[in-house]
C-alpha angles and dihedrals in degrees: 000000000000114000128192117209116190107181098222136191082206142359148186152182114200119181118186089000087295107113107221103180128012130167128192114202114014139058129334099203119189103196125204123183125214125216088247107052133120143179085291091057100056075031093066091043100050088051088049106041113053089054102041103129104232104131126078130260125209098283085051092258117144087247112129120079111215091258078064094054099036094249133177129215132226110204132196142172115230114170089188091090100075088064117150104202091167090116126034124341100271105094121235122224109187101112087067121111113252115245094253082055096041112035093060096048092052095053084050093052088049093041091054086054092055093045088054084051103257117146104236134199127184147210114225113263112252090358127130103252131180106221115207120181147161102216102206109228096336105283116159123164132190133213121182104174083210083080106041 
């Protein structure tokens, strides 16, 4: 799994100009599957992700994880980014996980972050979304459990 992690001061997922999830202060996650993936994969990232220390503390230190600051996550599923562009210019996507693959491992990543106690929002899987987001910072962090 690669996971994108934006911290945001504010984020949201509109589809069909009717906004259905939206965060303020948190994670924004954009989720690919790999064909390969299984239930330790989403296991690693929802240890990791709920304690990674990218918010300041007092003296202004990255020091605090989202379950610290009380954040929420916005997560969606993008299977683009799984893209091989070795060869042309038109991006492969086989190494994607299929949507009978995918979509139940991404409910099973959400639901994980729910269980740590995370409030969690999602995109719609395989809609045509609108992402809106304030990165704070910029901070942006990538998993890939490839490379774990």
């Amino acid at each position: 799994m690669r996971a994108v992690i934006q911290r945001v001061s504010q984020a949201s997922v509109t589809i069909d100009q009717k906004i259905i999830g939206q965060i303020d202060r948190g994670f924004m996650i954009l989720l690919g599957i790999h064909e390969e993936d299984t239930q330790a994969d989403a296991d690693y990232l929802i240890r990791k992700i709920p304690l990674l220390r990218v918010f300041e503390d007092a003296e202004g230190k990255m020091n605090q994880s989202l379950q610290d600051v009380g954040g929420s996550v916005l997560s969606v599923s993008q299977f683009t980014l799984y893209a091989d562009t070795k060869k042309g210019n038109r991006p492969s996507f086989v190494k994607a996980a299929r949507p009978e693959t995918a979509i139940p491992l991404y409910e099973y990543f959400n639901e994980g972050l729910k269980k740590a106690g995370l409030t969690v929002e999602t995109g719609e899987f395989g809609g045509d979304m609108d992402v809106a987001l304030i990165n704070d910072g910029p901070i942006t962090i990538i998993f890939d459990t490839r490379d774990k």
